[in-house]
């Protein structure tokens, strides 16, 4: 018996890699369509986004570089669909150098941004900013001092929307996508009471739970799972939902491997076999 | 002049930090506007400092090419050639395909592909590295597997308990740990800030701590 | 005068600075302050001994990042301080040491640390020039580190510094060759993988405590003691508040904290 | 998104396809020339984007206000240029003033801004009275006692003896549940990213719709 476990251990790691590649591919070809339950923290995020009144302004901050699209893009698109259906005004900033790609992508995936929204009046893409938390603090006091122009080099004074979205108090909520939440809790929620909602990467699900539990973050959806739940809440299952089946099989495989490996170790310990 | 070269800069963090502290705790107009100016300066400096990595890249790969480092200089040429073409396209012809095409098809693909490679290693480590070698690791692996099966719809289909247990871990079980991590990080930054202000922390100047 | 909702924060901030400053002065005045027993630190001599017994080298890395960034800087400096301690143990036992990292801006500091460790043990001539291997980026670090350990089969491996996702790959490589592994970083996202796949792990601030213990830097040691008193103060509030909360009577304490 | 029909679009997705295969040839096969070529193209183009962003952000934040007559911006611009003296040994001291401004601002803002959300509001939510269902009271006690014990674990200058031994050990176990939950969530992240790449390859091969 212990030969089986050590055999599995000596398998060339590339077999594992080919196996996970195929396990991830199969559900795209033959979807399983597993039901997905929805967490309360995702419902709270949806409620907070859905409650924004037409004409109010929302700030969306991307720490979502191109590499985290598979995790956060679908959730962001779902959020934008809700906001655009309520005619909410949107200002977008980012701390990723490749944010221009994300801007082009959301314009492809959310038709209302192209057809219904007028750039400069309903939506403004301010683009990249450096400097970290001091810059977020400065934006709360005067967005114009951080962004003399938008991403397309248009002077900020020439954008009508920015006249009514200059300080933290002019914004209804802040939505962050990716990782950059704590600075908004520190610099916009704690001092000015502007609620912060997070469509984050899955790894942040732990570090942010204390802030959601203490009410410093009004809603929290993490990873592709959070995106899928949000898509279901708005009744438009899309990218995230289709990917959940391959998440299912891959997770099951990892858990089974961990259980087999540790059973092997336990078996070897009990029978005094090879370490 | 020697003082300016070796000691003068140590006073700068102290002065700026005190202004920022004052602006946080007391509402005085002059302090607030001074803090605002300093923040805007920091924004400009950090925007410009973003390019330090670029200079470092050009130096490292430039040297490889210059000394014809075996097995490396050809690849360094590829890196510098790609860098030059895309940089010039970005500065001179931002709206053209010469910028959009490499950005959309080459960069997006490679950025996602490189970042996603860790998915492979999770699988091989699942069998060959993640061991219940002590009580700590056992608790970690049990809660980790339950949360993994809670995140996967198939987990809930296998046994409803995974989503109940998984939710408990996520909503309650992990709270003490991450709450203390948040606090301890806070205490650590406070202690680190005092060392920076008093000039005893010099690591970030590239020198050895005093 | 003081902004609303920040009175208690100001008191806590002043208390923290006073406590740390007092303990730093006491440390400078000769008071001996020691960090508690840290299993990963106590395991370093054992790891070096294992290399000596098996006649194999020890490999060490401080991960990625740069000293200039306030995010990775403190961890890398702590990793380099612990490297000095490990190098002395290795020099004492004649164990060859190999060092990998991408933190190019710390190269002078690393070389100085290693040379002074071998000098302190009177074995400057045993320090080999190719001990340090500086690598351009994270993915090259992974391929060069894995290639080296599969060839040289080190008996022990230390990954202490600012670690990112490469730590999953490096620790799996170490497990495959049966090396004893010690790891440490304050990067919360990697700590779970390090606990699950290495033998000893510094968790969060334990890394800085170990570095303070080795370097004997009075500010760091004093800060540890000062922070502990601050933690006891917070613990007292939480202890009392917890009991009151059970009976729904923690309201006035919460209002006090919200001042 | 529709499958591209124009030449540039087709060329783009197939370039992306082969670059993805080249990168994963390292894991699925072994290190090879194609992998190193793709890796070095990635480094080149990634730094080109950083360089273009540096160029544009510096213009946006400093040059535009300067041209509007705000001459005070000459100071941060000068400090930004001084940052680059870090690459020379003779005048490197000038970069220390730029670093000092950045570190002073960052420490000044971060240190005080985290006290309320990361320390005080965490204490407040630990001691807020629970609702009176049995589960709520159990969770309240678990989180409260767990947070106290986990913080006791981070008492670093007192040996874990006597009362401190048992409580700190319980604190460490509670932290392991937190770390395990992070472990489970990280598997979700890594697999989501890798599935994104697999989906892309299948789409380019027209096995599934784009």
PDB file of C-alpha atoms in Angstrom, chain A residues 66-190:
ATOM      1  CA  UNK A  66      -5.123  42.896 -16.789  1.00  0.00           C
ATOM      2  CA  UNK A  67      -3.828  39.883 -14.871  1.00  0.00           C
ATOM      3  CA  UNK A  68      -6.799  39.888 -12.473  1.00  0.00           C
ATOM      4  CA  UNK A  69      -9.463  40.132 -15.195  1.00  0.00           C
ATOM      5  CA  UNK A  70     -10.473  36.463 -14.804  1.00  0.00           C
ATOM      6  CA  UNK A  71     -11.310  37.250 -11.153  1.00  0.00           C
ATOM      7  CA  UNK A  72     -12.820  40.720 -11.096  1.00  0.00           C
ATOM      8  CA  UNK A  73     -13.810  41.816 -14.627  1.00  0.00           C
ATOM      9  CA  UNK A  74     -17.137  39.954 -14.737  1.00  0.00           C
ATOM     10  CA  UNK A  75     -18.158  41.332 -11.346  1.00  0.00           C
ATOM     11  CA  UNK A  76     -17.174  44.852 -12.404  1.00  0.00           C
ATOM     12  CA  UNK A  77     -19.198  44.537 -15.635  1.00  0.00           C
ATOM     13  CA  UNK A  78     -22.225  43.427 -13.602  1.00  0.00           C
ATOM     14  CA  UNK A  79     -21.814  46.423 -11.286  1.00  0.00           C
ATOM     15  CA  UNK A  80     -21.573  48.773 -14.282  1.00  0.00           C
ATOM     16  CA  UNK A  81     -24.764  47.270 -15.744  1.00  0.00           C
ATOM     17  CA  UNK A  82     -26.629  48.113 -12.535  1.00  0.00           C
ATOM     18  CA  UNK A  83     -25.189  51.641 -12.368  1.00  0.00           C
ATOM     19  CA  UNK A  84     -25.905  52.418 -16.037  1.00  0.00           C
ATOM     20  CA  UNK A  85     -29.467  51.107 -15.709  1.00  0.00           C
ATOM     21  CA  UNK A  86     -30.021  53.731 -12.970  1.00  0.00           C
ATOM     22  CA  UNK A  87     -28.323  56.579 -14.915  1.00  0.00           C
ATOM     23  CA  UNK A  88     -25.729  56.989 -12.160  1.00  0.00           C
ATOM     24  CA  UNK A  89     -22.726  59.185 -13.030  1.00  0.00           C
ATOM     25  CA  UNK A  90     -19.362  57.386 -12.890  1.00  0.00           C
ATOM     26  CA  UNK A  91     -15.783  58.572 -12.292  1.00  0.00           C
ATOM     27  CA  UNK A  92     -13.039  55.948 -12.745  1.00  0.00           C
ATOM     28  CA  UNK A  93      -9.477  56.032 -11.356  1.00  0.00           C
ATOM     29  CA  UNK A  94      -6.823  53.324 -11.190  1.00  0.00           C
ATOM     30  CA  UNK A  95      -3.469  52.418  -9.699  1.00  0.00           C
ATOM     31  CA  UNK A  96      -2.682  49.953 -12.488  1.00  0.00           C
ATOM     32  CA  UNK A  97      -0.474  51.158 -15.329  1.00  0.00           C
ATOM     33  CA  UNK A  98      -2.506  49.078 -17.803  1.00  0.00           C
ATOM     34  CA  UNK A  99      -5.884  50.621 -16.819  1.00  0.00           C
ATOM     35  CA  UNK A 100      -6.388  51.839 -20.385  1.00  0.00           C
ATOM     36  CA  UNK A 101      -6.909  48.199 -21.395  1.00  0.00           C
ATOM     37  CA  UNK A 102      -9.571  47.743 -18.733  1.00  0.00           C
ATOM     38  CA  UNK A 103     -11.299  50.919 -19.948  1.00  0.00           C
ATOM     39  CA  UNK A 104     -11.399  49.622 -23.530  1.00  0.00           C
ATOM     40  CA  UNK A 105     -12.652  46.223 -22.302  1.00  0.00           C
ATOM     41  CA  UNK A 106     -15.552  47.500 -20.180  1.00  0.00           C
ATOM     42  CA  UNK A 107     -16.644  49.738 -23.062  1.00  0.00           C
ATOM     43  CA  UNK A 108     -16.864  46.592 -25.197  1.00  0.00           C
ATOM     44  CA  UNK A 109     -18.759  44.559 -22.584  1.00  0.00           C
ATOM     45  CA  UNK A 110     -21.181  47.236 -21.286  1.00  0.00           C
ATOM     46  CA  UNK A 111     -23.039  48.665 -24.344  1.00  0.00           C
ATOM     47  CA  UNK A 112     -24.751  51.400 -22.277  1.00  0.00           C
ATOM     48  CA  UNK A 113     -21.362  53.060 -21.714  1.00  0.00           C
ATOM     49  CA  UNK A 114     -21.046  53.622 -25.466  1.00  0.00           C
ATOM     50  CA  UNK A 115     -24.660  54.104 -26.518  1.00  0.00           C
ATOM     51  CA  UNK A 116     -26.377  55.856 -23.604  1.00  0.00           C
ATOM     52  CA  UNK A 117     -23.574  57.576 -21.670  1.00  0.00           C
ATOM     53  CA  UNK A 118     -21.937  60.786 -22.869  1.00  0.00           C
ATOM     54  CA  UNK A 119     -18.245  61.058 -22.018  1.00  0.00           C
ATOM     55  CA  UNK A 120     -17.487  64.086 -19.850  1.00  0.00           C
ATOM     56  CA  UNK A 121     -21.111  64.475 -18.697  1.00  0.00           C
ATOM     57  CA  UNK A 122     -22.138  60.998 -17.460  1.00  0.00           C
ATOM     58  CA  UNK A 123     -18.775  59.238 -17.175  1.00  0.00           C
ATOM     59  CA  UNK A 124     -15.106  60.314 -16.871  1.00  0.00           C
ATOM     60  CA  UNK A 125     -12.001  58.120 -17.001  1.00  0.00           C
ATOM     61  CA  UNK A 126      -9.346  59.917 -14.933  1.00  0.00           C
ATOM     62  CA  UNK A 127      -6.833  57.080 -15.377  1.00  0.00           C
ATOM     63  CA  UNK A 128      -3.697  56.199 -13.472  1.00  0.00           C
ATOM     64  CA  UNK A 129      -2.423  57.863 -10.259  1.00  0.00           C
ATOM     65  CA  UNK A 130       0.771  57.159  -8.270  1.00  0.00           C
ATOM     66  CA  UNK A 131       1.757  57.935  -4.675  1.00  0.00           C
ATOM     67  CA  UNK A 132      -0.468  55.502  -2.734  1.00  0.00           C
ATOM     68  CA  UNK A 133      -2.430  56.550   0.366  1.00  0.00           C
ATOM     69  CA  UNK A 134      -1.354  60.229   0.505  1.00  0.00           C
ATOM     70  CA  UNK A 135      -2.872  60.633  -2.965  1.00  0.00           C
ATOM     71  CA  UNK A 136      -6.186  59.081  -1.848  1.00  0.00           C
ATOM     72  CA  UNK A 137      -6.245  61.541   1.058  1.00  0.00           C
ATOM     73  CA  UNK A 138      -5.590  64.439  -1.320  1.00  0.00           C
ATOM     74  CA  UNK A 139      -8.337  63.247  -3.692  1.00  0.00           C
ATOM     75  CA  UNK A 140     -10.848  63.422  -0.842  1.00  0.00           C
ATOM     76  CA  UNK A 141     -10.025  67.127  -0.434  1.00  0.00           C
ATOM     77  CA  UNK A 142      -9.659  68.037  -4.123  1.00  0.00           C
ATOM     78  CA  UNK A 143      -9.767  65.550  -7.000  1.00  0.00           C
ATOM     79  CA  UNK A 144      -8.677  68.307  -9.377  1.00  0.00           C
ATOM     80  CA  UNK A 145      -5.313  68.736  -7.645  1.00  0.00           C
ATOM     81  CA  UNK A 146      -4.522  65.073  -8.322  1.00  0.00           C
ATOM     82  CA  UNK A 147      -5.940  65.002 -11.865  1.00  0.00           C
ATOM     83  CA  UNK A 148      -5.270  68.310 -13.700  1.00  0.00           C
ATOM     84  CA  UNK A 149      -6.372  66.340 -16.808  1.00  0.00           C
ATOM     85  CA  UNK A 150      -8.235  63.077 -17.465  1.00  0.00           C
ATOM     86  CA  UNK A 151      -6.598  60.032 -19.077  1.00  0.00           C
ATOM     87  CA  UNK A 152      -7.116  61.520 -22.548  1.00  0.00           C
ATOM     88  CA  UNK A 153      -5.323  64.762 -21.618  1.00  0.00           C
ATOM     89  CA  UNK A 154      -8.553  66.820 -21.530  1.00  0.00           C
ATOM     90  CA  UNK A 155      -8.193  69.613 -18.930  1.00  0.00           C
ATOM     91  CA  UNK A 156     -10.411  68.690 -15.987  1.00  0.00           C
ATOM     92  CA  UNK A 157     -12.220  72.056 -16.014  1.00  0.00           C
ATOM     93  CA  UNK A 158     -13.628  71.187 -19.443  1.00  0.00           C
ATOM     94  CA  UNK A 159     -15.399  68.058 -18.117  1.00  0.00           C
ATOM     95  CA  UNK A 160     -18.857  69.110 -16.827  1.00  0.00           C
ATOM     96  CA  UNK A 161     -19.182  66.038 -14.578  1.00  0.00           C
ATOM     97  CA  UNK A 162     -16.002  66.931 -12.665  1.00  0.00           C
ATOM     98  CA  UNK A 163     -17.472  70.291 -11.610  1.00  0.00           C
ATOM     99  CA  UNK A 164     -19.977  68.397  -9.443  1.00  0.00           C
ATOM    100  CA  UNK A 165     -17.496  65.650  -8.369  1.00  0.00           C
ATOM    101  CA  UNK A 166     -14.595  67.491  -6.809  1.00  0.00           C
ATOM    102  CA  UNK A 167     -14.440  66.343  -3.153  1.00  0.00           C
ATOM    103  CA  UNK A 168     -15.300  63.174  -1.229  1.00  0.00           C
ATOM    104  CA  UNK A 169     -18.646  64.587  -0.109  1.00  0.00           C
ATOM    105  CA  UNK A 170     -19.749  64.864  -3.760  1.00  0.00           C
ATOM    106  CA  UNK A 171     -19.661  61.055  -4.131  1.00  0.00           C
ATOM    107  CA  UNK A 172     -22.424  58.624  -3.085  1.00  0.00           C
ATOM    108  CA  UNK A 173     -20.225  55.508  -2.751  1.00  0.00           C
ATOM    109  CA  UNK A 174     -16.751  54.207  -3.684  1.00  0.00           C
ATOM    110  CA  UNK A 175     -16.469  50.849  -5.439  1.00  0.00           C
ATOM    111  CA  UNK A 176     -13.040  49.229  -5.530  1.00  0.00           C
ATOM    112  CA  UNK A 177     -12.086  46.412  -7.884  1.00  0.00           C
ATOM    113  CA  UNK A 178      -9.028  44.287  -7.147  1.00  0.00           C
ATOM    114  CA  UNK A 179      -7.013  45.070  -4.036  1.00  0.00           C
ATOM    115  CA  UNK A 180      -6.892  48.725  -3.049  1.00  0.00           C
ATOM    116  CA  UNK A 181      -9.716  48.855  -0.410  1.00  0.00           C
ATOM    117  CA  UNK A 182      -8.077  49.739   2.904  1.00  0.00           C
ATOM    118  CA  UNK A 183      -6.863  53.156   1.699  1.00  0.00           C
ATOM    119  CA  UNK A 184     -10.479  54.097   0.777  1.00  0.00           C
ATOM    120  CA  UNK A 185     -11.687  52.924   4.198  1.00  0.00           C
ATOM    121  CA  UNK A 186      -8.917  54.997   5.835  1.00  0.00           C
ATOM    122  CA  UNK A 187      -9.267  58.110   3.668  1.00  0.00           C
ATOM    123  CA  UNK A 188     -12.922  58.318   2.453  1.00  0.00           C
ATOM    124  CA  UNK A 189     -15.084  56.214   4.774  1.00  0.00           C
ATOM    125  CA  UNK A 190     -13.576  56.964   8.223  1.00  0.00           C
TER     126      UNK A 190
END
